[in-house]
Amino acid sequence: MEPVLVTIPELQGVLEELRQREPIFHKPEFGTNRKDFEAMTCDEFWEVGASGRRYSREFVLHTLESRAREPDEDRWHTRDFHCLQIAQDNFLLTYTLLQGTRLTRRSTIWRRAPGGWKILFHQGTTVEPKPSNDDANMAGNDPEPEGRTFR
């Protein structure tokens, strides 16, 4: 069962600011080159990709620099944004991203710094297709209640 995530009223402004910046590194208005991406990330930045692999800041910056030469024109859709303050000036932003037929859950830890927002950590997790009731039964799981859809 998925949690009900509600951003408290005091964080609605932060939520809106950060929503405008996601998906990270794919908003041209916030940067398109290595220098911009460096300015967006904390020195300690690292990422866990949808594959489960961990990536260093240097690897991500190098990859972004390579991708900038051949921009991706795919239309991505975001939804289900939630913001939680996890420490002073540090916020966890979560959302769902649809890239064509690929559905992922995204988490970014943002830090409010003197020079603006910086990314400390990012993770993308692929949402596996829902198993059929037959698959669930074969795995020893009860089928989902009729009329309910879970991801």
mmCIF file of C-alpha atoms in Angstrom:
data_model
loop_
_atom_site.group_PDB
_atom_site.id
_atom_site.type_symbol
_atom_site.label_atom_id
_atom_site.label_comp_id
_atom_site.label_asym_id
_atom_site.label_seq_id
_atom_site.Cartn_x
_atom_site.Cartn_y
_atom_site.Cartn_z
ATOM 1 C CA MET A 1 0.000 0.000 0.000
ATOM 2 C CA GLU A 2 1.465 3.349 -0.977
ATOM 3 C CA PRO A 3 1.811 6.083 1.629
ATOM 4 C CA VAL A 4 -0.254 9.241 1.393
ATOM 5 C CA LEU A 5 2.323 11.996 0.949
ATOM 6 C CA VAL A 6 1.210 15.513 1.744
ATOM 7 C CA THR A 7 3.510 18.526 1.743
ATOM 8 C CA ILE A 8 2.799 20.750 4.737
ATOM 9 C CA PRO A 9 1.522 24.252 3.925
ATOM 10 C CA GLU A 10 4.733 25.901 5.199
ATOM 11 C CA LEU A 11 6.732 24.086 2.495
ATOM 12 C CA GLN A 12 4.485 24.838 -0.482
ATOM 13 C CA GLY A 13 6.808 27.620 -1.665
ATOM 14 C CA VAL A 14 9.847 25.340 -1.477
ATOM 15 C CA LEU A 15 7.894 22.601 -3.241
ATOM 16 C CA GLU A 16 7.070 24.941 -6.121
ATOM 17 C CA GLU A 17 10.660 26.194 -6.427
ATOM 18 C CA LEU A 18 12.048 22.662 -6.530
ATOM 19 C CA ARG A 19 9.308 21.270 -8.779
ATOM 20 C CA GLN A 20 10.430 23.808 -11.404
ATOM 21 C CA ARG A 21 13.941 22.274 -11.309
ATOM 22 C CA GLU A 22 12.932 18.647 -11.871
ATOM 23 C CA PRO A 23 13.812 16.428 -13.531
ATOM 24 C CA ILE A 24 17.302 17.565 -12.620
ATOM 25 C CA PHE A 25 19.752 18.333 -15.420
ATOM 26 C CA HIS A 26 16.900 18.396 -17.957
ATOM 27 C CA LYS A 27 15.716 21.980 -17.548
ATOM 28 C CA PRO A 28 17.616 24.206 -20.001
ATOM 29 C CA GLU A 29 16.641 27.320 -18.083
ATOM 30 C CA PHE A 30 18.823 26.075 -15.199
ATOM 31 C CA GLY A 31 21.810 25.091 -17.281
ATOM 32 C CA THR A 32 23.057 23.235 -20.314
ATOM 33 C CA ASN A 33 26.798 22.901 -19.841
ATOM 34 C CA ARG A 34 29.276 21.434 -17.370
ATOM 35 C CA LYS A 35 29.845 24.732 -15.572
ATOM 36 C CA ASP A 36 26.086 25.082 -14.995
ATOM 37 C CA PHE A 37 25.805 21.473 -13.781
ATOM 38 C CA GLU A 38 28.761 21.963 -11.422
ATOM 39 C CA ALA A 39 27.042 25.030 -9.970
ATOM 40 C CA MET A 40 23.847 22.961 -9.453
ATOM 41 C CA THR A 41 25.530 20.226 -7.445
ATOM 42 C CA CYS A 42 27.215 20.114 -4.061
ATOM 43 C CA ASP A 43 30.797 18.872 -4.056
ATOM 44 C CA GLU A 44 29.509 15.785 -2.170
ATOM 45 C CA PHE A 45 26.837 15.013 -4.790
ATOM 46 C CA TRP A 46 26.285 11.424 -5.865
ATOM 47 C CA GLU A 47 23.491 9.480 -7.507
ATOM 48 C CA VAL A 48 21.907 6.047 -7.519
ATOM 49 C CA GLY A 49 20.614 5.286 -11.003
ATOM 50 C CA ALA A 50 17.511 3.284 -11.879
ATOM 51 C CA SER A 51 19.896 0.341 -12.425
ATOM 52 C CA GLY A 52 20.891 0.480 -8.766
ATOM 53 C CA ARG A 53 24.424 1.556 -9.655
ATOM 54 C CA ARG A 54 26.036 4.410 -7.740
ATOM 55 C CA TYR A 55 27.579 7.276 -9.658
ATOM 56 C CA SER A 56 30.077 9.902 -8.512
ATOM 57 C CA ARG A 57 29.639 13.581 -9.168
ATOM 58 C CA GLU A 58 32.499 13.477 -11.677
ATOM 59 C CA PHE A 59 30.928 10.597 -13.604
ATOM 60 C CA VAL A 60 27.539 12.358 -13.733
ATOM 61 C CA LEU A 61 29.116 15.641 -14.858
ATOM 62 C CA HIS A 62 31.088 13.864 -17.578
ATOM 63 C CA THR A 63 27.943 12.026 -18.760
ATOM 64 C CA LEU A 64 25.919 15.253 -18.825
ATOM 65 C CA GLU A 65 28.652 16.980 -20.787
ATOM 66 C CA SER A 66 28.538 14.192 -23.395
ATOM 67 C CA ARG A 67 24.726 14.251 -23.595
ATOM 68 C CA ALA A 68 24.687 18.034 -24.074
ATOM 69 C CA ARG A 69 26.211 17.503 -27.509
ATOM 70 C CA GLU A 70 23.146 15.465 -28.562
ATOM 71 C CA PRO A 71 20.089 16.828 -26.725
ATOM 72 C CA ASP A 72 17.198 14.464 -26.083
ATOM 73 C CA GLU A 73 13.906 15.768 -27.411
ATOM 74 C CA ASP A 74 11.721 13.300 -25.479
ATOM 75 C CA ARG A 75 8.810 14.774 -23.570
ATOM 76 C CA TRP A 76 8.898 13.748 -19.948
ATOM 77 C CA HIS A 77 5.978 14.023 -17.572
ATOM 78 C CA THR A 78 6.260 14.514 -13.829
ATOM 79 C CA ARG A 79 3.615 14.146 -11.134
ATOM 80 C CA ASP A 80 3.042 13.280 -7.469
ATOM 81 C CA PHE A 81 5.499 15.806 -6.068
ATOM 82 C CA HIS A 82 6.138 15.790 -2.327
ATOM 83 C CA CYS A 83 8.556 17.887 -0.282
ATOM 84 C CA LEU A 84 9.838 17.173 3.226
ATOM 85 C CA GLN A 85 12.343 19.206 5.196
ATOM 86 C CA ILE A 86 14.922 16.737 6.531
ATOM 87 C CA ALA A 87 17.363 19.180 8.170
ATOM 88 C CA GLN A 88 17.913 22.908 8.248
ATOM 89 C CA ASP A 89 18.117 24.089 4.605
ATOM 90 C CA ASN A 90 17.886 20.477 3.333
ATOM 91 C CA PHE A 91 14.795 19.104 1.604
ATOM 92 C CA LEU A 92 13.782 15.743 0.176
ATOM 93 C CA LEU A 93 11.771 16.094 -3.018
ATOM 94 C CA THR A 94 10.078 12.980 -4.390
ATOM 95 C CA TYR A 95 8.046 12.561 -7.560
ATOM 96 C CA THR A 96 7.067 10.185 -10.341
ATOM 97 C CA LEU A 97 8.597 10.519 -13.808
ATOM 98 C CA LEU A 98 7.164 9.061 -17.000
ATOM 99 C CA GLN A 99 9.655 8.856 -19.885
ATOM 100 C CA GLY A 100 7.768 7.327 -22.810
ATOM 101 C CA THR A 101 6.723 3.970 -21.334
ATOM 102 C CA ARG A 102 9.333 3.957 -18.543
ATOM 103 C CA LEU A 103 7.949 4.844 -15.111
ATOM 104 C CA THR A 104 10.348 5.767 -12.310
ATOM 105 C CA ARG A 105 10.139 7.153 -8.787
ATOM 106 C CA ARG A 106 12.630 9.947 -8.206
ATOM 107 C CA SER A 107 14.144 11.345 -5.025
ATOM 108 C CA THR A 108 16.386 14.391 -4.820
ATOM 109 C CA ILE A 109 17.921 15.935 -1.725
ATOM 110 C CA TRP A 110 18.178 19.672 -2.282
ATOM 111 C CA ARG A 111 20.209 22.094 -0.181
ATOM 112 C CA ARG A 112 19.377 25.790 0.038
ATOM 113 C CA ALA A 113 22.803 27.437 -0.220
ATOM 114 C CA PRO A 114 23.871 31.095 -0.288
ATOM 115 C CA GLY A 115 24.290 30.948 -4.081
ATOM 116 C CA GLY A 116 20.986 29.168 -4.696
ATOM 117 C CA TRP A 117 19.642 25.606 -4.722
ATOM 118 C CA LYS A 118 22.161 22.760 -4.940
ATOM 119 C CA ILE A 119 21.640 19.035 -5.364
ATOM 120 C CA LEU A 120 23.212 16.802 -2.733
ATOM 121 C CA PHE A 121 21.808 13.414 -3.804
ATOM 122 C CA HIS A 122 19.531 11.923 -6.462
ATOM 123 C CA GLN A 123 17.998 8.493 -7.009
ATOM 124 C CA GLY A 124 15.800 6.998 -9.700
ATOM 125 C CA THR A 125 13.995 3.698 -9.169
ATOM 126 C CA THR A 126 12.224 1.880 -11.986
ATOM 127 C CA VAL A 127 8.633 0.892 -11.250
ATOM 128 C CA GLU A 128 8.158 -2.659 -12.424
ATOM 129 C CA PRO A 129 4.941 -3.487 -14.277
ATOM 130 C CA LYS A 130 2.197 -4.803 -12.050
ATOM 131 C CA PRO A 131 2.126 -8.624 -12.103
ATOM 132 C CA SER A 132 -1.046 -10.287 -13.287
ATOM 133 C CA ASN A 133 -3.206 -12.050 -10.708
ATOM 134 C CA ASP A 134 -1.919 -15.377 -12.041
ATOM 135 C CA ASP A 135 1.679 -14.249 -11.489
ATOM 136 C CA ALA A 136 0.816 -13.053 -7.974
ATOM 137 C CA ASN A 137 -0.872 -16.374 -7.157
ATOM 138 C CA MET A 138 2.106 -18.349 -8.483
ATOM 139 C CA ALA A 139 4.375 -16.311 -6.224
ATOM 140 C CA GLY A 140 2.192 -17.158 -3.225
ATOM 141 C CA ASN A 141 0.710 -13.672 -2.986
ATOM 142 C CA ASP A 142 -2.945 -12.836 -2.707
ATOM 143 C CA PRO A 143 -4.391 -11.124 -5.771
ATOM 144 C CA GLU A 144 -5.200 -7.447 -5.497
ATOM 145 C CA PRO A 145 -8.708 -6.542 -4.365
ATOM 146 C CA GLU A 146 -11.076 -6.140 -7.292
ATOM 147 C CA GLY A 147 -11.308 -2.576 -8.543
ATOM 148 C CA ARG A 148 -7.986 -1.499 -6.997
ATOM 149 C CA THR A 149 -4.812 -0.824 -8.944
ATOM 150 C CA PHE A 150 -1.408 -0.848 -7.316
ATOM 151 C CA ARG A 151 1.950 -0.142 -8.922
#
